Amino acid sequence: MRALIVTAVAAEADSVAAGLTPHPDPVTPEPRTLPGGYPITRRDLPGLAADVLVGGVGPAAAAAATATALALADYSLVISAGIGGGFAPAAPLGSLVVADALVAADLGAETPEGFLPVQELGFGRSVHLPPAELAARAAEATGALLAPVLTVSTVTGSASRAAELAARHPLAGAEAMEGFGVAEAAAAHGLPVLEVRAVSNAVGPRDRAAWRIGDALAALTAGFRALGPVLVNWGERHERHEHDKHHEHG
């Protein structure tokens, strides 16, 4: 099983890699740099090879970095991971959210009747779905909330904007800035996608003093420590399925 895990910034990548580091800690390899300047670090566990990529902030940067990595190596799964805002009270500070849908929440058009998502305009899509069983098992193993994660290009900073998003997406658990971009690149390569977010702040009025970034990064490390065996199990069953399907049509 080989997974590509895409984060926005180095602190998130370090937290994910720490969760995937075997114990006792081996010598940490120096990160490589992909074309475009994207740092990528390899983690090898029994049954799981994980490349942790720093892809940049926002859906466009994430899509470009993911597409670059996918063009250079073969993967079975792509994961968008990092910290984000949580919708209270379902996703409190320091908790984890695993996406059951990756939603481009502000991709569309404003109209006098309200917001129209891009697919209602006749262009593309605004939702990607992860493998349902994998998402459910990941949420169970990590103690995460299983809920939609919204991808936005502008982080929510007001009560009115939070209320608007919650009204359009009443089941949403978190918002972040990269998941949908990662999913678009994965879909272009025919690969499944998963998103894992650790909550550093509440979606709503911007209050940096109330953010708990350290707690969220620690939760991300713990989450990936628990997630490793789930990924290995899913990868083994996925490979058996692909092997059996190949023989059925061989």
mmCIF file of C-alpha atoms in Angstrom:
data_model
loop_
_atom_site.group_PDB
_atom_site.id
_atom_site.type_symbol
_atom_site.label_atom_id
_atom_site.label_comp_id
_atom_site.label_asym_id
_atom_site.label_seq_id
_atom_site.Cartn_x
_atom_site.Cartn_y
_atom_site.Cartn_z
ATOM 1 C CA MET A 1 0.000 0.000 0.000
ATOM 2 C CA ARG A 2 1.416 3.366 -1.027
ATOM 3 C CA ALA A 3 -0.379 6.537 0.011
ATOM 4 C CA LEU A 4 0.217 10.176 -0.871
ATOM 5 C CA ILE A 5 -0.644 12.473 2.053
ATOM 6 C CA VAL A 6 -0.934 16.146 1.101
ATOM 7 C CA THR A 7 -0.658 18.930 3.667
ATOM 8 C CA ALA A 8 -0.615 22.695 3.225
ATOM 9 C CA VAL A 9 2.368 23.673 5.381
ATOM 10 C CA ALA A 10 5.454 22.081 6.913
ATOM 11 C CA ALA A 11 4.099 21.969 10.483
ATOM 12 C CA GLU A 12 1.194 19.803 9.325
ATOM 13 C CA ALA A 13 3.510 17.526 7.346
ATOM 14 C CA ASP A 14 5.784 17.124 10.378
ATOM 15 C CA SER A 15 2.799 16.188 12.564
ATOM 16 C CA VAL A 16 1.538 13.607 10.082
ATOM 17 C CA ALA A 17 5.038 12.141 9.631
ATOM 18 C CA ALA A 18 5.455 11.917 13.407
ATOM 19 C CA GLY A 19 2.298 9.832 13.601
ATOM 20 C CA LEU A 20 3.619 7.521 10.884
ATOM 21 C CA THR A 21 7.123 7.172 12.337
ATOM 22 C CA PRO A 22 7.891 3.621 13.496
ATOM 23 C CA HIS A 23 9.049 3.167 17.067
ATOM 24 C CA PRO A 24 11.835 3.294 18.026
ATOM 25 C CA ASP A 25 12.369 6.301 15.833
ATOM 26 C CA PRO A 26 14.748 5.486 12.950
ATOM 27 C CA VAL A 27 17.017 8.018 11.323
ATOM 28 C CA THR A 28 14.717 10.532 9.659
ATOM 29 C CA PRO A 29 15.469 10.849 5.939
ATOM 30 C CA GLU A 30 15.939 14.304 4.507
ATOM 31 C CA PRO A 31 12.873 15.514 2.576
ATOM 32 C CA ARG A 32 13.178 15.449 -1.193
ATOM 33 C CA THR A 33 11.912 18.264 -3.350
ATOM 34 C CA LEU A 34 9.641 17.613 -6.301
ATOM 35 C CA PRO A 35 9.525 19.769 -9.439
ATOM 36 C CA GLY A 36 7.798 22.977 -8.491
ATOM 37 C CA GLY A 37 9.610 23.094 -5.147
ATOM 38 C CA TYR A 38 7.248 20.797 -3.221
ATOM 39 C CA PRO A 39 8.962 19.086 -0.235
ATOM 40 C CA ILE A 40 8.048 15.412 0.196
ATOM 41 C CA THR A 41 9.106 13.000 2.951
ATOM 42 C CA ARG A 42 8.820 9.191 2.915
ATOM 43 C CA ARG A 43 7.608 7.125 5.856
ATOM 44 C CA ASP A 44 7.758 3.313 5.720
ATOM 45 C CA LEU A 45 5.761 1.105 8.063
ATOM 46 C CA PRO A 46 4.987 -2.594 7.689
ATOM 47 C CA GLY A 47 2.505 -2.738 4.852
ATOM 48 C CA LEU A 48 2.406 1.022 4.298
ATOM 49 C CA ALA A 49 4.624 3.420 2.370
ATOM 50 C CA ALA A 50 3.515 7.016 2.870
ATOM 51 C CA ASP A 51 4.811 10.074 1.059
ATOM 52 C CA VAL A 52 3.977 13.265 2.979
ATOM 53 C CA LEU A 53 3.828 16.254 0.641
ATOM 54 C CA VAL A 54 3.794 19.964 1.515
ATOM 55 C CA GLY A 55 1.528 21.300 -1.200
ATOM 56 C CA GLY A 56 0.764 24.888 -0.252
ATOM 57 C CA VAL A 57 -2.303 26.791 0.914
ATOM 58 C CA GLY A 58 -5.565 26.786 -1.017
ATOM 59 C CA PRO A 59 -7.289 24.415 -3.446
ATOM 60 C CA ALA A 60 -5.341 25.501 -6.540
ATOM 61 C CA ALA A 61 -1.932 25.046 -4.905
ATOM 62 C CA ALA A 62 -3.011 21.715 -3.424
ATOM 63 C CA ALA A 63 -4.265 20.449 -6.779
ATOM 64 C CA ALA A 64 -1.050 21.460 -8.550
ATOM 65 C CA ALA A 65 1.201 19.823 -5.955
ATOM 66 C CA THR A 66 -0.890 16.655 -5.845
ATOM 67 C CA ALA A 67 -0.974 16.343 -9.622
ATOM 68 C CA THR A 68 2.818 16.766 -9.759
ATOM 69 C CA ALA A 69 3.398 13.994 -7.222
ATOM 70 C CA LEU A 70 0.896 11.645 -8.873
ATOM 71 C CA ALA A 71 2.621 12.074 -12.230
ATOM 72 C CA LEU A 72 5.914 10.873 -10.748
ATOM 73 C CA ALA A 73 4.899 7.758 -8.772
ATOM 74 C CA ASP A 74 2.179 5.147 -8.428
ATOM 75 C CA TYR A 75 -0.176 5.425 -5.441
ATOM 76 C CA SER A 76 -3.229 3.559 -4.203
ATOM 77 C CA LEU A 77 -4.763 6.363 -2.137
ATOM 78 C CA VAL A 78 -4.509 10.134 -1.727
ATOM 79 C CA ILE A 79 -5.161 11.833 1.631
ATOM 80 C CA SER A 80 -5.667 15.525 2.323
ATOM 81 C CA ALA A 81 -4.611 16.212 5.903
ATOM 82 C CA GLY A 82 -4.048 19.143 8.211
ATOM 83 C CA ILE A 83 -5.725 21.475 10.637
ATOM 84 C CA GLY A 84 -8.891 23.463 10.073
ATOM 85 C CA GLY A 85 -11.890 25.133 11.586
ATOM 86 C CA GLY A 86 -14.593 23.091 13.311
ATOM 87 C CA PHE A 87 -18.328 23.704 13.291
ATOM 88 C CA ALA A 88 -19.448 23.944 16.916
ATOM 89 C CA PRO A 89 -20.623 22.069 18.840
ATOM 90 C CA ALA A 90 -20.097 18.947 16.710
ATOM 91 C CA ALA A 91 -16.340 19.458 16.217
ATOM 92 C CA PRO A 92 -14.709 21.061 19.284
ATOM 93 C CA LEU A 93 -11.135 22.318 19.474
ATOM 94 C CA GLY A 94 -8.573 19.524 19.411
ATOM 95 C CA SER A 95 -10.951 16.993 17.869
ATOM 96 C CA LEU A 96 -10.635 15.209 14.531
ATOM 97 C CA VAL A 97 -12.971 15.194 11.556
ATOM 98 C CA VAL A 98 -12.856 12.577 8.790
ATOM 99 C CA ALA A 99 -14.702 13.643 5.653
ATOM 100 C CA ASP A 100 -17.584 11.619 4.300
ATOM 101 C CA ALA A 101 -17.738 14.247 1.542
ATOM 102 C CA LEU A 102 -15.169 16.769 0.303
ATOM 103 C CA VAL A 103 -17.159 19.847 -0.678
ATOM 104 C CA ALA A 104 -16.099 22.958 -2.616
ATOM 105 C CA ALA A 105 -18.277 25.257 -0.536
ATOM 106 C CA ASP A 106 -17.676 28.512 -2.402
ATOM 107 C CA LEU A 107 -17.251 27.237 -5.973
ATOM 108 C CA GLY A 108 -20.254 28.551 -7.857
ATOM 109 C CA ALA A 109 -22.182 31.768 -8.278
ATOM 110 C CA GLU A 110 -24.059 34.269 -6.145
ATOM 111 C CA THR A 111 -27.595 34.959 -7.425
ATOM 112 C CA PRO A 112 -30.514 37.047 -6.134
ATOM 113 C CA GLU A 113 -32.016 33.752 -4.944
ATOM 114 C CA GLY A 114 -28.827 32.665 -3.151
ATOM 115 C CA PHE A 115 -25.714 30.643 -3.844
ATOM 116 C CA LEU A 116 -25.627 28.147 -6.724
ATOM 117 C CA PRO A 117 -22.947 25.418 -6.624
ATOM 118 C CA VAL A 118 -20.942 24.968 -9.788
ATOM 119 C CA GLN A 119 -22.709 21.796 -10.946
ATOM 120 C CA GLU A 120 -26.055 23.623 -10.949
ATOM 121 C CA LEU A 121 -24.492 26.067 -13.381
ATOM 122 C CA GLY A 122 -23.671 23.155 -15.665
ATOM 123 C CA PHE A 123 -19.926 23.129 -14.977
ATOM 124 C CA GLY A 124 -18.121 20.269 -13.281
ATOM 125 C CA ARG A 125 -18.786 19.222 -9.711
ATOM 126 C CA SER A 126 -18.412 20.537 -6.201
ATOM 127 C CA VAL A 127 -18.389 17.274 -4.200
ATOM 128 C CA HIS A 128 -16.054 14.283 -4.061
ATOM 129 C CA LEU A 129 -16.896 11.206 -2.004
ATOM 130 C CA PRO A 130 -14.239 9.043 -0.349
ATOM 131 C CA PRO A 131 -14.652 5.257 -0.143
ATOM 132 C CA ALA A 132 -17.454 5.036 2.410
ATOM 133 C CA GLU A 133 -16.085 2.017 4.293
ATOM 134 C CA LEU A 134 -12.598 3.496 4.512
ATOM 135 C CA ALA A 135 -13.896 6.830 5.818
ATOM 136 C CA ALA A 136 -16.072 5.100 8.408
ATOM 137 C CA ARG A 137 -13.232 2.868 9.624
ATOM 138 C CA ALA A 138 -10.856 5.823 9.748
ATOM 139 C CA ALA A 139 -13.306 7.826 11.849
ATOM 140 C CA GLU A 140 -13.886 4.901 14.214
ATOM 141 C CA ALA A 141 -10.168 4.190 14.679
ATOM 142 C CA THR A 142 -9.252 7.819 15.336
ATOM 143 C CA GLY A 143 -12.319 8.799 17.374
ATOM 144 C CA ALA A 144 -13.165 11.383 14.730
ATOM 145 C CA LEU A 145 -16.433 12.921 13.686
ATOM 146 C CA LEU A 146 -17.506 11.548 10.293
ATOM 147 C CA ALA A 147 -18.965 14.519 8.426
ATOM 148 C CA PRO A 148 -18.558 16.684 5.315
ATOM 149 C CA VAL A 149 -15.454 18.869 5.224
ATOM 150 C CA LEU A 150 -15.872 22.123 3.331
ATOM 151 C CA THR A 151 -13.100 23.516 1.144
ATOM 152 C CA VAL A 152 -13.076 27.320 1.022
ATOM 153 C CA SER A 153 -10.768 29.811 -0.645
ATOM 154 C CA THR A 154 -11.356 32.380 2.102
ATOM 155 C CA VAL A 155 -11.345 31.237 5.738
ATOM 156 C CA THR A 156 -14.535 32.108 7.582
ATOM 157 C CA GLY A 157 -14.078 35.056 9.941
ATOM 158 C CA SER A 158 -17.573 36.237 10.825
ATOM 159 C CA ALA A 159 -20.720 34.898 12.447
ATOM 160 C CA SER A 160 -22.783 35.712 9.355
ATOM 161 C CA ARG A 161 -20.502 33.751 7.054
ATOM 162 C CA ALA A 162 -20.468 30.801 9.477
ATOM 163 C CA ALA A 163 -24.269 30.853 9.624
ATOM 164 C CA GLU A 164 -24.497 30.973 5.837
ATOM 165 C CA LEU A 165 -22.226 27.945 5.433
ATOM 166 C CA ALA A 166 -24.016 26.027 8.177
ATOM 167 C CA ALA A 167 -27.371 26.732 6.533
ATOM 168 C CA ARG A 168 -26.156 25.454 3.155
ATOM 169 C CA HIS A 169 -24.263 22.507 4.685
ATOM 170 C CA PRO A 170 -26.034 21.623 7.953
ATOM 171 C CA LEU A 171 -24.045 18.398 8.457
ATOM 172 C CA ALA A 172 -20.615 19.985 7.916
ATOM 173 C CA GLY A 173 -17.971 19.147 10.501
ATOM 174 C CA ALA A 174 -15.057 21.329 9.437
ATOM 175 C CA GLU A 175 -13.733 23.788 6.892
ATOM 176 C CA ALA A 176 -10.256 23.929 5.386
ATOM 177 C CA MET A 177 -8.645 25.167 2.199
ATOM 178 C CA GLU A 178 -7.206 22.194 0.318
ATOM 179 C CA GLY A 179 -9.336 19.036 0.342
ATOM 180 C CA PHE A 180 -11.340 19.598 -2.824
ATOM 181 C CA GLY A 181 -8.225 20.547 -4.797
ATOM 182 C CA VAL A 182 -6.486 17.367 -3.671
ATOM 183 C CA ALA A 183 -9.593 15.377 -4.604
ATOM 184 C CA GLU A 184 -9.736 16.892 -8.095
ATOM 185 C CA ALA A 185 -6.159 15.824 -8.799
ATOM 186 C CA ALA A 186 -6.774 12.352 -7.357
ATOM 187 C CA ALA A 187 -9.909 11.924 -9.482
ATOM 188 C CA ALA A 188 -7.979 12.891 -12.618
ATOM 189 C CA HIS A 189 -5.695 9.925 -11.886
ATOM 190 C CA GLY A 190 -8.571 7.586 -10.995
ATOM 191 C CA LEU A 191 -7.561 7.363 -7.335
ATOM 192 C CA PRO A 192 -9.682 7.379 -4.164
ATOM 193 C CA VAL A 193 -9.305 10.259 -1.716
ATOM 194 C CA LEU A 194 -9.679 10.715 2.038
ATOM 195 C CA GLU A 195 -9.582 13.895 4.139
ATOM 196 C CA VAL A 196 -8.574 14.161 7.806
ATOM 197 C CA ARG A 197 -8.770 17.457 9.713
ATOM 198 C CA ALA A 198 -7.756 18.360 13.257
ATOM 199 C CA VAL A 199 -9.718 21.296 14.666
ATOM 200 C CA SER A 200 -7.624 24.301 15.684
ATOM 201 C CA ASN A 201 -10.389 26.915 15.859
ATOM 202 C CA ALA A 202 -14.128 27.330 15.666
ATOM 203 C CA VAL A 203 -15.697 28.369 12.359
ATOM 204 C CA GLY A 204 -16.952 31.888 13.057
ATOM 205 C CA PRO A 205 -15.640 35.272 14.181
ATOM 206 C CA ARG A 206 -11.869 35.387 13.770
ATOM 207 C CA ASP A 207 -10.224 35.214 17.216
ATOM 208 C CA ARG A 208 -6.584 34.174 16.958
ATOM 209 C CA ALA A 209 -6.191 34.209 20.742
ATOM 210 C CA ALA A 210 -8.693 31.351 20.978
ATOM 211 C CA TRP A 211 -6.991 29.148 18.398
ATOM 212 C CA ARG A 212 -5.313 25.959 19.620
ATOM 213 C CA ILE A 213 -2.928 25.124 16.809
ATOM 214 C CA GLY A 214 -0.575 23.105 19.026
ATOM 215 C CA ASP A 215 -3.425 20.941 20.291
ATOM 216 C CA ALA A 216 -4.655 20.398 16.726
ATOM 217 C CA LEU A 217 -1.211 19.365 15.480
ATOM 218 C CA ALA A 218 -0.879 16.932 18.393
ATOM 219 C CA ALA A 219 -4.306 15.496 17.518
ATOM 220 C CA LEU A 220 -3.165 15.106 13.909
ATOM 221 C CA THR A 221 -0.139 13.072 15.037
ATOM 222 C CA ALA A 222 -2.271 10.855 17.281
ATOM 223 C CA GLY A 223 -4.819 10.443 14.530
ATOM 224 C CA PHE A 224 -2.294 9.215 11.983
ATOM 225 C CA ARG A 225 -0.760 6.870 14.529
ATOM 226 C CA ALA A 226 -4.194 5.236 14.834
ATOM 227 C CA LEU A 227 -4.921 5.513 11.122
ATOM 228 C CA GLY A 228 -1.868 3.543 9.937
ATOM 229 C CA PRO A 229 -3.318 0.045 10.567
ATOM 230 C CA VAL A 230 -6.615 1.073 8.932
ATOM 231 C CA LEU A 231 -4.776 2.129 5.792
ATOM 232 C CA VAL A 232 -2.775 -1.103 5.715
ATOM 233 C CA ASN A 233 -5.924 -3.227 6.068
ATOM 234 C CA TRP A 234 -7.808 -1.237 3.431
ATOM 235 C CA GLY A 235 -4.840 -1.392 1.068
ATOM 236 C CA GLU A 236 -4.548 -5.173 1.375
ATOM 237 C CA ARG A 237 -8.237 -5.684 0.669
ATOM 238 C CA HIS A 238 -8.167 -3.145 -2.176
ATOM 239 C CA GLU A 239 -5.207 -4.921 -3.795
ATOM 240 C CA ARG A 240 -6.938 -8.309 -3.470
ATOM 241 C CA HIS A 241 -10.043 -6.859 -5.082
ATOM 242 C CA GLU A 242 -8.047 -5.388 -7.963
ATOM 243 C CA HIS A 243 -6.171 -8.696 -8.386
ATOM 244 C CA ASP A 244 -9.408 -10.704 -8.473
ATOM 245 C CA LYS A 245 -11.008 -8.244 -10.908
ATOM 246 C CA HIS A 246 -7.986 -8.483 -13.196
ATOM 247 C CA HIS A 247 -8.211 -12.292 -13.254
ATOM 248 C CA GLU A 248 -11.956 -12.216 -13.893
ATOM 249 C CA HIS A 249 -11.365 -10.130 -17.007
ATOM 250 C CA GLY A 250 -8.060 -11.721 -17.981
#
